[in-house]
Every structure is written in structure tokens, then in C-alpha cells.
Amino acid sequence: MRIDVITIFPDYLNPLREALLGKAIERERISVGVHDLRDWTHDVHRAVDDSPYGGGPGMVMKPDVWGEALDEVCAAQEVTPRLVVPAPAGRPFDQKTAVRWSQDPWLVFACGRYEGIDQRVIDDAATRMPVEEVSIGDYVLVGGEVAALTMIEAVVRLLPGVLGNPLSAEQDSFSDGLLEGPCYTRPEVWRERPVPDVLRSGNHAAIARWRRDQALERTYHRRPELLSALSEGDLDKADRKQ
Ligand SMILES: Nc1cc(-c2ccc3cc[nH]c3c2)n[nH]1
């Protein structure tokens, strides 16, 4: 199995070279490439982030930098990679997922930071390869690196000859509340994909409503159990807060 990780903190992935995972590399059960996202910037500041459309806290990772990085790292070979994007709003990662991915010849992990990666990067990549936005649990990390390390470990340990002993049973993740919706930053149109108009409207009530609707739609599609777990009162209360 080939594993590539794209990150602004390549040293965060040094644990991959240690212990069990280091052995798997030595025994050539896996080959690992760690890539610094800033290698695909072209400005003197090596900027990878910008302000979010629609306002709100923090910064969003720029689509153009990510687009170039993924174009190069995932450049067409005999096999197509699975792109894994760790995110708090992703589908829950569990043992079943680890087993499924352990059959893959090539995994690429896109580690975000700040408030996340511009949604259009994921939408664009999905036209060329399988893409999975994945959460390792309903708590928020500072970036995707730790999540990537966690998932890589869960997958690599399943490969033949990496672990001596048989594996234990699956685990499910817990969940509560709604997932966040997509985020966007400049440019206004990227690879013919415009930012949703409402986020440029300056109408904060409409923006809040739109974000809530996106969160509901995404939760409905990715974590329906979160909705059934929320009582009618909880949903109404959250709406009144808008
Ligand atoms: N399960 C889980 C993933 C994350 C995560 C993943 C990527 C980023 C990028 C910025 N903050 C992040 C947090 N937190 N918790």
C-alpha cells in the first residue's frame, strides 16, 4: 500500500516512521510520502489560507494551492488513489472503514488546518477519484494530522505481516448535534465553481439560515442518527437562535 499525506506540518507525521508503522515501511508493507502543502504556493508569504466568505471566525484554506498539490500528488498512475480528508463534519471513521481501506492500493490524506479546506477542492477532486471526508470522533482537533495518523495506524495494522496477532471487534463512534456545512474563500469562482450567492449577499440572517440549512442537509445525509437523536424541541430551539 502507498500512503501520501499532504500537510503544512510535515514533521507532525514523523510518528509514521516509528515502531509498528516504521517496521511496516522497513518490511516494505507500505511506502509513505509526506508533502508540505506550502511547496505549491507561489507568493513570498507562501500563503495557504484566506478570509471566509460570509464572515465568521478564523481562516479557510485556499482552493488554488490545494488544487495544484492534489493534481501533482494524485497524478494519474496505473491505480487511482482514495483521497481521505479528515474533518469534524466527516462520516464517522470506524473499524469497518479501516477494513475497507486496507484493501486499497493507495491512500492520500489531505490534512486541513484553520477552519478547514475550501469545499470546492473536495468537489473538484471527486470528479477524478473517490473522496471521503472522515471524522475520527465528535470532538474538534486543531488540524487533520492527528486524525490522519490515527486512521493510518488503524488501516496499516490490518495489512498482512504488520501485526502478529488476530484483530479485535469493530467500534462505533458516538454523535450529538449537527455537522457544519461547506466553507468557501476567494476566488469567487474557481474552476468554474462559484461561491454560493447568499454568502456574498451581506444578509446575515439569510447567511445564517443558509448555513443552518446546509448543516441540516449534510447531517441528514451523513449522520441521520444525529437528527433522530435531536428532539423536536432541540431543533426549534436551535432555529430560534438564528
Ligand atoms: N474528528 C476530527 C477531525 C478534526 C479536524 C480535522 C481537520 C481539521 C482542520 C482544522 N481543524 C480540523 C479538525 N477534528 N476532529
PDB file of C-alpha atoms and ligand atoms in Angstrom:
ATOM      1  CA  MET A   1       0.000   0.000   0.000  1.00  0.00           C
ATOM      2  CA  ARG A   2       1.131   3.500  -0.865  1.00  0.00           C
ATOM      3  CA  ILE A   3       0.232   6.303   1.558  1.00  0.00           C
ATOM      4  CA  ASP A   4       0.681  10.015   0.873  1.00  0.00           C
ATOM      5  CA  VAL A   5      -0.016  12.793   3.353  1.00  0.00           C
ATOM      6  CA  ILE A   6      -0.283  16.491   2.427  1.00  0.00           C
ATOM      7  CA  THR A   7       0.109  18.905   5.361  1.00  0.00           C
ATOM      8  CA  ILE A   8       1.589  22.266   6.399  1.00  0.00           C
ATOM      9  CA  PHE A   9       3.274  20.442   9.301  1.00  0.00           C
ATOM     10  CA  PRO A  10       5.210  17.538   7.749  1.00  0.00           C
ATOM     11  CA  ASP A  11       7.094  16.857  10.999  1.00  0.00           C
ATOM     12  CA  TYR A  12       3.734  16.050  12.617  1.00  0.00           C
ATOM     13  CA  LEU A  13       3.852  12.835  10.613  1.00  0.00           C
ATOM     14  CA  ASN A  14       7.235  11.694  11.975  1.00  0.00           C
ATOM     15  CA  PRO A  15       5.496   9.103  14.204  1.00  0.00           C
ATOM     16  CA  LEU A  16       4.786   7.208  10.993  1.00  0.00           C
ATOM     17  CA  ARG A  17       8.491   6.321  10.950  1.00  0.00           C
ATOM     18  CA  GLU A  18       8.386   4.919  14.479  1.00  0.00           C
ATOM     19  CA  ALA A  19       7.607   1.485  15.955  1.00  0.00           C
ATOM     20  CA  LEU A  20       4.963  -0.672  14.272  1.00  0.00           C
ATOM     21  CA  LEU A  21       4.475   1.688  11.338  1.00  0.00           C
ATOM     22  CA  GLY A  22       8.227   2.142  10.911  1.00  0.00           C
ATOM     23  CA  LYS A  23       8.592  -1.617  10.762  1.00  0.00           C
ATOM     24  CA  ALA A  24       5.872  -1.845   8.114  1.00  0.00           C
ATOM     25  CA  ILE A  25       7.885   0.621   5.994  1.00  0.00           C
ATOM     26  CA  GLU A  26      11.144  -1.273   6.549  1.00  0.00           C
ATOM     27  CA  ARG A  27       9.433  -4.523   5.546  1.00  0.00           C
ATOM     28  CA  GLU A  28       8.009  -2.702   2.516  1.00  0.00           C
ATOM     29  CA  ARG A  29       4.419  -3.481   3.528  1.00  0.00           C
ATOM     30  CA  ILE A  30       3.789   0.247   2.925  1.00  0.00           C
ATOM     31  CA  SER A  31       5.539   3.171   1.262  1.00  0.00           C
ATOM     32  CA  VAL A  32       4.907   6.604   2.756  1.00  0.00           C
ATOM     33  CA  GLY A  33       5.257  10.085   1.221  1.00  0.00           C
ATOM     34  CA  VAL A  34       4.766  13.230   3.359  1.00  0.00           C
ATOM     35  CA  HIS A  35       4.342  16.505   1.406  1.00  0.00           C
ATOM     36  CA  ASP A  36       4.464  20.125   2.571  1.00  0.00           C
ATOM     37  CA  LEU A  37       1.440  21.985   1.134  1.00  0.00           C
ATOM     38  CA  ARG A  38       3.453  25.222   1.025  1.00  0.00           C
ATOM     39  CA  ASP A  39       5.551  23.704  -1.782  1.00  0.00           C
ATOM     40  CA  TRP A  40       2.619  24.579  -4.077  1.00  0.00           C
ATOM     41  CA  THR A  41       2.381  28.237  -3.093  1.00  0.00           C
ATOM     42  CA  HIS A  42       3.798  30.930  -5.368  1.00  0.00           C
ATOM     43  CA  ASP A  43       3.776  34.047  -3.215  1.00  0.00           C
ATOM     44  CA  VAL A  44       6.534  35.343  -0.977  1.00  0.00           C
ATOM     45  CA  HIS A  45       4.430  34.660   2.125  1.00  0.00           C
ATOM     46  CA  ARG A  46       3.660  31.115   0.985  1.00  0.00           C
ATOM     47  CA  ALA A  47       0.008  31.793   1.927  1.00  0.00           C
ATOM     48  CA  VAL A  48      -2.265  28.769   2.251  1.00  0.00           C
ATOM     49  CA  ASP A  49      -5.307  30.450   3.829  1.00  0.00           C
ATOM     50  CA  ASP A  50      -7.641  33.437   3.369  1.00  0.00           C
ATOM     51  CA  SER A  51     -10.729  35.005   4.970  1.00  0.00           C
ATOM     52  CA  PRO A  52     -14.018  33.076   4.822  1.00  0.00           C
ATOM     53  CA  TYR A  53     -16.799  34.233   2.511  1.00  0.00           C
ATOM     54  CA  GLY A  54     -19.881  35.109   4.543  1.00  0.00           C
ATOM     55  CA  GLY A  55     -17.792  36.177   7.521  1.00  0.00           C
ATOM     56  CA  GLY A  56     -17.272  34.203  10.689  1.00  0.00           C
ATOM     57  CA  PRO A  57     -14.214  33.348  12.751  1.00  0.00           C
ATOM     58  CA  GLY A  58     -10.873  32.056  11.510  1.00  0.00           C
ATOM     59  CA  MET A  59      -9.479  31.437   8.028  1.00  0.00           C
ATOM     60  CA  VAL A  60     -10.162  28.982   5.212  1.00  0.00           C
ATOM     61  CA  MET A  61      -7.504  27.077   3.218  1.00  0.00           C
ATOM     62  CA  LYS A  62      -7.160  28.322  -0.342  1.00  0.00           C
ATOM     63  CA  PRO A  63      -8.507  26.147  -3.194  1.00  0.00           C
ATOM     64  CA  ASP A  64      -5.845  27.072  -5.743  1.00  0.00           C
ATOM     65  CA  VAL A  65      -2.929  25.842  -3.589  1.00  0.00           C
ATOM     66  CA  TRP A  66      -4.709  22.621  -2.681  1.00  0.00           C
ATOM     67  CA  GLY A  67      -5.773  22.089  -6.274  1.00  0.00           C
ATOM     68  CA  GLU A  68      -2.180  22.176  -7.523  1.00  0.00           C
ATOM     69  CA  ALA A  69      -0.924  19.957  -4.704  1.00  0.00           C
ATOM     70  CA  LEU A  70      -3.552  17.287  -5.321  1.00  0.00           C
ATOM     71  CA  ASP A  71      -3.063  17.456  -9.086  1.00  0.00           C
ATOM     72  CA  GLU A  72       0.614  16.576  -8.584  1.00  0.00           C
ATOM     73  CA  VAL A  73       0.467  14.116  -5.666  1.00  0.00           C
ATOM     74  CA  CYS A  74      -2.519  12.246  -7.140  1.00  0.00           C
ATOM     75  CA  ALA A  75      -1.223  12.413 -10.724  1.00  0.00           C
ATOM     76  CA  ALA A  76      -2.646   9.539 -12.727  1.00  0.00           C
ATOM     77  CA  GLN A  77      -0.790   6.226 -12.275  1.00  0.00           C
ATOM     78  CA  GLU A  78      -1.923   2.691 -13.061  1.00  0.00           C
ATOM     79  CA  VAL A  79      -4.119   2.904  -9.940  1.00  0.00           C
ATOM     80  CA  THR A  80      -6.380   5.717  -8.653  1.00  0.00           C
ATOM     81  CA  PRO A  81      -5.911   6.868  -5.043  1.00  0.00           C
ATOM     82  CA  ARG A  82      -8.614   7.211  -2.451  1.00  0.00           C
ATOM     83  CA  LEU A  83      -8.479  10.781  -1.095  1.00  0.00           C
ATOM     84  CA  VAL A  84      -9.149  10.989   2.635  1.00  0.00           C
ATOM     85  CA  VAL A  85      -9.954  14.410   4.126  1.00  0.00           C
ATOM     86  CA  PRO A  86     -10.070  14.358   7.930  1.00  0.00           C
ATOM     87  CA  ALA A  87     -12.827  16.755   9.099  1.00  0.00           C
ATOM     88  CA  PRO A  88     -15.064  17.131  12.184  1.00  0.00           C
ATOM     89  CA  ALA A  89     -18.038  17.158   9.769  1.00  0.00           C
ATOM     90  CA  GLY A  90     -16.958  13.939   8.022  1.00  0.00           C
ATOM     91  CA  ARG A  91     -18.528  10.493   8.062  1.00  0.00           C
ATOM     92  CA  PRO A  92     -17.513   8.569  11.145  1.00  0.00           C
ATOM     93  CA  PHE A  93     -14.367   6.507  10.752  1.00  0.00           C
ATOM     94  CA  ASP A  94     -14.718   3.071  12.278  1.00  0.00           C
ATOM     95  CA  GLN A  95     -13.225  -0.381  12.022  1.00  0.00           C
ATOM     96  CA  LYS A  96     -15.444  -1.246   9.060  1.00  0.00           C
ATOM     97  CA  THR A  97     -13.942   1.712   7.208  1.00  0.00           C
ATOM     98  CA  ALA A  98     -10.415   0.664   8.193  1.00  0.00           C
ATOM     99  CA  VAL A  99     -11.045  -2.839   6.861  1.00  0.00           C
ATOM    100  CA  ARG A 100     -12.448  -1.458   3.601  1.00  0.00           C
ATOM    101  CA  TRP A 101      -9.474   0.909   3.119  1.00  0.00           C
ATOM    102  CA  SER A 102      -6.946  -1.802   3.934  1.00  0.00           C
ATOM    103  CA  GLN A 103      -7.844  -3.332   0.569  1.00  0.00           C
ATOM    104  CA  ASP A 104      -6.844  -0.126  -1.263  1.00  0.00           C
ATOM    105  CA  PRO A 105      -3.517   0.109  -3.131  1.00  0.00           C
ATOM    106  CA  TRP A 106      -3.137   3.879  -2.475  1.00  0.00           C
ATOM    107  CA  LEU A 107      -4.442   6.335   0.134  1.00  0.00           C
ATOM    108  CA  VAL A 108      -3.862  10.097   0.067  1.00  0.00           C
ATOM    109  CA  PHE A 109      -4.610  12.141   3.225  1.00  0.00           C
ATOM    110  CA  ALA A 110      -5.360  15.874   2.872  1.00  0.00           C
ATOM    111  CA  CYS A 111      -4.728  17.406   6.289  1.00  0.00           C
ATOM    112  CA  GLY A 112      -6.537  20.712   6.776  1.00  0.00           C
ATOM    113  CA  ARG A 113      -5.887  23.424   9.344  1.00  0.00           C
ATOM    114  CA  TYR A 114      -7.675  26.666  10.387  1.00  0.00           C
ATOM    115  CA  GLU A 115     -11.454  26.377   9.762  1.00  0.00           C
ATOM    116  CA  GLY A 116     -10.920  23.802   7.034  1.00  0.00           C
ATOM    117  CA  ILE A 117     -10.366  23.490   3.269  1.00  0.00           C
ATOM    118  CA  ASP A 118     -12.485  25.371   0.684  1.00  0.00           C
ATOM    119  CA  GLN A 119     -15.322  22.969  -0.203  1.00  0.00           C
ATOM    120  CA  ARG A 120     -14.636  23.259  -3.921  1.00  0.00           C
ATOM    121  CA  VAL A 121     -11.327  21.394  -3.528  1.00  0.00           C
ATOM    122  CA  ILE A 122     -13.235  18.329  -2.353  1.00  0.00           C
ATOM    123  CA  ASP A 123     -15.938  18.751  -5.021  1.00  0.00           C
ATOM    124  CA  ASP A 124     -13.305  19.114  -7.765  1.00  0.00           C
ATOM    125  CA  ALA A 125     -11.195  16.121  -6.644  1.00  0.00           C
ATOM    126  CA  ALA A 126     -14.331  13.949  -6.500  1.00  0.00           C
ATOM    127  CA  THR A 127     -14.631  14.272 -10.276  1.00  0.00           C
ATOM    128  CA  ARG A 128     -11.376  12.274 -10.622  1.00  0.00           C
ATOM    129  CA  MET A 129     -11.102   9.919  -7.632  1.00  0.00           C
ATOM    130  CA  PRO A 130     -13.055   8.564  -4.644  1.00  0.00           C
ATOM    131  CA  VAL A 131     -13.026  11.190  -1.889  1.00  0.00           C
ATOM    132  CA  GLU A 132     -14.023  10.623   1.725  1.00  0.00           C
ATOM    133  CA  GLU A 133     -14.376  13.347   4.359  1.00  0.00           C
ATOM    134  CA  VAL A 134     -13.890  11.444   7.574  1.00  0.00           C
ATOM    135  CA  SER A 135     -14.211  12.188  11.286  1.00  0.00           C
ATOM    136  CA  ILE A 136     -12.358  10.173  13.892  1.00  0.00           C
ATOM    137  CA  GLY A 137     -14.868  11.252  16.548  1.00  0.00           C
ATOM    138  CA  ASP A 138     -17.184  14.058  17.628  1.00  0.00           C
ATOM    139  CA  TYR A 139     -14.537  16.350  19.115  1.00  0.00           C
ATOM    140  CA  VAL A 140     -12.566  19.042  17.305  1.00  0.00           C
ATOM    141  CA  LEU A 141      -8.810  18.809  16.722  1.00  0.00           C
ATOM    142  CA  VAL A 142      -6.627  21.736  15.576  1.00  0.00           C
ATOM    143  CA  GLY A 143      -5.811  20.068  12.285  1.00  0.00           C
ATOM    144  CA  GLY A 144      -6.142  16.883  10.290  1.00  0.00           C
ATOM    145  CA  GLU A 145      -2.683  15.427  11.014  1.00  0.00           C
ATOM    146  CA  VAL A 146      -3.532  13.613  14.230  1.00  0.00           C
ATOM    147  CA  ALA A 147      -6.673  12.209  12.595  1.00  0.00           C
ATOM    148  CA  ALA A 148      -4.598  11.036   9.623  1.00  0.00           C
ATOM    149  CA  LEU A 149      -2.091   9.340  11.918  1.00  0.00           C
ATOM    150  CA  THR A 150      -4.971   7.637  13.748  1.00  0.00           C
ATOM    151  CA  MET A 151      -6.590   6.342  10.584  1.00  0.00           C
ATOM    152  CA  ILE A 152      -3.286   5.298   9.003  1.00  0.00           C
ATOM    153  CA  GLU A 153      -2.474   3.297  12.070  1.00  0.00           C
ATOM    154  CA  ALA A 154      -5.940   1.664  12.111  1.00  0.00           C
ATOM    155  CA  VAL A 155      -5.535   0.676   8.443  1.00  0.00           C
ATOM    156  CA  VAL A 156      -1.850  -0.352   8.348  1.00  0.00           C
ATOM    157  CA  ARG A 157      -2.232  -2.635  11.355  1.00  0.00           C
ATOM    158  CA  LEU A 158      -4.683  -4.644   9.233  1.00  0.00           C
ATOM    159  CA  LEU A 159      -2.186  -5.341   6.475  1.00  0.00           C
ATOM    160  CA  PRO A 160      -0.729  -8.837   6.280  1.00  0.00           C
ATOM    161  CA  GLY A 161       2.530  -9.273   8.192  1.00  0.00           C
ATOM    162  CA  VAL A 162       2.275  -5.979  10.104  1.00  0.00           C
ATOM    163  CA  LEU A 163       0.642  -7.279  13.270  1.00  0.00           C
ATOM    164  CA  GLY A 164       1.365 -10.726  14.725  1.00  0.00           C
ATOM    165  CA  ASN A 165      -1.913 -11.349  16.461  1.00  0.00           C
ATOM    166  CA  PRO A 166      -5.587 -11.516  15.185  1.00  0.00           C
ATOM    167  CA  LEU A 167      -7.654  -8.328  15.379  1.00  0.00           C
ATOM    168  CA  SER A 168     -10.416  -7.398  17.882  1.00  0.00           C
ATOM    169  CA  ALA A 169     -14.056  -6.407  17.059  1.00  0.00           C
ATOM    170  CA  GLU A 170     -15.276  -3.139  15.453  1.00  0.00           C
ATOM    171  CA  GLN A 171     -16.108   0.119  17.367  1.00  0.00           C
ATOM    172  CA  ASP A 172     -18.723   2.705  16.539  1.00  0.00           C
ATOM    173  CA  SER A 173     -18.401   6.437  17.087  1.00  0.00           C
ATOM    174  CA  PHE A 174     -20.914   8.379  19.179  1.00  0.00           C
ATOM    175  CA  SER A 175     -22.594  11.514  17.978  1.00  0.00           C
ATOM    176  CA  ASP A 176     -24.718  14.547  19.039  1.00  0.00           C
ATOM    177  CA  GLY A 177     -25.608  17.974  17.481  1.00  0.00           C
ATOM    178  CA  LEU A 178     -25.452  19.000  13.788  1.00  0.00           C
ATOM    179  CA  LEU A 179     -22.476  18.843  11.396  1.00  0.00           C
ATOM    180  CA  GLU A 180     -21.042  22.050   9.902  1.00  0.00           C
ATOM    181  CA  GLY A 181     -21.806  22.863   6.279  1.00  0.00           C
ATOM    182  CA  PRO A 182     -19.340  23.719   3.476  1.00  0.00           C
ATOM    183  CA  CYS A 183     -16.942  26.679   3.654  1.00  0.00           C
ATOM    184  CA  TYR A 184     -15.624  28.938   0.917  1.00  0.00           C
ATOM    185  CA  THR A 185     -12.996  31.628   0.360  1.00  0.00           C
ATOM    186  CA  ARG A 186     -11.568  33.574  -2.576  1.00  0.00           C
ATOM    187  CA  PRO A 187     -11.553  33.359  -5.514  1.00  0.00           C
ATOM    188  CA  GLU A 188     -15.282  33.944  -6.084  1.00  0.00           C
ATOM    189  CA  VAL A 189     -15.205  31.414  -8.919  1.00  0.00           C
ATOM    190  CA  TRP A 190     -12.671  28.600  -9.004  1.00  0.00           C
ATOM    191  CA  ARG A 191     -12.501  26.021 -11.777  1.00  0.00           C
ATOM    192  CA  GLU A 192     -15.949  27.244 -12.899  1.00  0.00           C
ATOM    193  CA  ARG A 193     -17.338  26.692  -9.382  1.00  0.00           C
ATOM    194  CA  PRO A 194     -18.854  29.868  -7.912  1.00  0.00           C
ATOM    195  CA  VAL A 195     -19.218  30.622  -4.215  1.00  0.00           C
ATOM    196  CA  PRO A 196     -22.945  30.356  -3.265  1.00  0.00           C
ATOM    197  CA  ASP A 197     -24.526  33.804  -3.811  1.00  0.00           C
ATOM    198  CA  VAL A 198     -26.004  34.067  -0.336  1.00  0.00           C
ATOM    199  CA  LEU A 199     -22.522  34.080   1.229  1.00  0.00           C
ATOM    200  CA  ARG A 200     -21.691  37.239  -0.728  1.00  0.00           C
ATOM    201  CA  SER A 201     -25.072  38.908  -0.039  1.00  0.00           C
ATOM    202  CA  GLY A 202     -24.122  40.531   3.273  1.00  0.00           C
ATOM    203  CA  ASN A 203     -27.553  39.439   4.541  1.00  0.00           C
ATOM    204  CA  HIS A 204     -26.511  37.838   7.823  1.00  0.00           C
ATOM    205  CA  ALA A 205     -29.936  36.402   8.613  1.00  0.00           C
ATOM    206  CA  ALA A 206     -30.058  34.769   5.176  1.00  0.00           C
ATOM    207  CA  ILE A 207     -26.454  33.567   5.594  1.00  0.00           C
ATOM    208  CA  ALA A 208     -27.232  32.067   8.988  1.00  0.00           C
ATOM    209  CA  ARG A 209     -30.345  30.379   7.598  1.00  0.00           C
ATOM    210  CA  TRP A 210     -28.441  29.041   4.608  1.00  0.00           C
ATOM    211  CA  ARG A 211     -25.671  27.661   6.828  1.00  0.00           C
ATOM    212  CA  ARG A 212     -28.229  26.037   9.058  1.00  0.00           C
ATOM    213  CA  ASP A 213     -29.993  24.515   6.063  1.00  0.00           C
ATOM    214  CA  GLN A 214     -26.652  23.217   4.747  1.00  0.00           C
ATOM    215  CA  ALA A 215     -25.838  21.778   8.148  1.00  0.00           C
ATOM    216  CA  LEU A 216     -29.246  20.063   8.316  1.00  0.00           C
ATOM    217  CA  GLU A 217     -28.898  18.712   4.785  1.00  0.00           C
ATOM    218  CA  ARG A 218     -25.368  17.425   5.452  1.00  0.00           C
ATOM    219  CA  THR A 219     -26.333  15.911   8.792  1.00  0.00           C
ATOM    220  CA  TYR A 220     -29.379  14.263   7.196  1.00  0.00           C
ATOM    221  CA  HIS A 221     -27.162  12.672   4.506  1.00  0.00           C
ATOM    222  CA  ARG A 222     -24.122  11.818   6.699  1.00  0.00           C
ATOM    223  CA  ARG A 223     -25.286  11.350  10.258  1.00  0.00           C
ATOM    224  CA  PRO A 224     -29.116  10.819  10.184  1.00  0.00           C
ATOM    225  CA  GLU A 225     -28.918   9.347  13.638  1.00  0.00           C
ATOM    226  CA  LEU A 226     -27.943  12.805  14.870  1.00  0.00           C
ATOM    227  CA  LEU A 227     -31.325  14.121  13.728  1.00  0.00           C
ATOM    228  CA  SER A 228     -33.328  11.318  15.303  1.00  0.00           C
ATOM    229  CA  ALA A 229     -31.305  11.861  18.468  1.00  0.00           C
ATOM    230  CA  LEU A 230     -32.304  15.567  18.436  1.00  0.00           C
ATOM    231  CA  SER A 231     -35.834  16.148  19.844  1.00  0.00           C
ATOM    232  CA  GLU A 232     -38.259  18.482  18.034  1.00  0.00           C
ATOM    233  CA  GLY A 233     -37.654  20.982  20.840  1.00  0.00           C
ATOM    234  CA  ASP A 234     -33.888  20.949  20.271  1.00  0.00           C
ATOM    235  CA  LEU A 235     -34.329  21.662  16.563  1.00  0.00           C
ATOM    236  CA  ASP A 236     -36.844  24.506  17.239  1.00  0.00           C
ATOM    237  CA  LYS A 237     -34.601  25.989  19.919  1.00  0.00           C
ATOM    238  CA  ALA A 238     -31.598  25.940  17.572  1.00  0.00           C
ATOM    239  CA  ASP A 239     -33.728  27.631  14.857  1.00  0.00           C
ATOM    240  CA  ARG A 240     -34.872  30.388  17.290  1.00  0.00           C
ATOM    241  CA  LYS A 241     -31.183  31.155  17.958  1.00  0.00           C
ATOM    242  CA  GLN A 242     -30.622  32.136  14.273  1.00  0.00           C
TER     243      GLN A 242
HETATM  244  N1  LIG B   1     -12.615  14.035  14.101  1.00  0.00           N
HETATM  245  C1  LIG B   1     -11.982  15.264  13.980  1.00  0.00           C
HETATM  246  C2  LIG B   1     -11.337  15.775  12.844  1.00  0.00           C
HETATM  247  C3  LIG B   1     -10.913  17.029  13.200  1.00  0.00           C
HETATM  248  C4  LIG B   1     -10.256  18.026  12.334  1.00  0.00           C
HETATM  249  C5  LIG B   1      -9.833  17.676  11.032  1.00  0.00           C
HETATM  250  C6  LIG B   1      -9.268  18.628  10.207  1.00  0.00           C
HETATM  251  C7  LIG B   1      -9.140  19.959  10.678  1.00  0.00           C
HETATM  252  C8  LIG B   1      -8.663  21.150  10.103  1.00  0.00           C
HETATM  253  C9  LIG B   1      -8.797  22.163  11.066  1.00  0.00           C
HETATM  254  N2  LIG B   1      -9.345  21.633  12.194  1.00  0.00           N
HETATM  255  C10 LIG B   1      -9.556  20.287  11.977  1.00  0.00           C
HETATM  256  C11 LIG B   1     -10.113  19.336  12.829  1.00  0.00           C
HETATM  257  N3  LIG B   1     -11.266  17.276  14.472  1.00  0.00           N
HETATM  258  N4  LIG B   1     -11.910  16.185  14.938  1.00  0.00           N
END
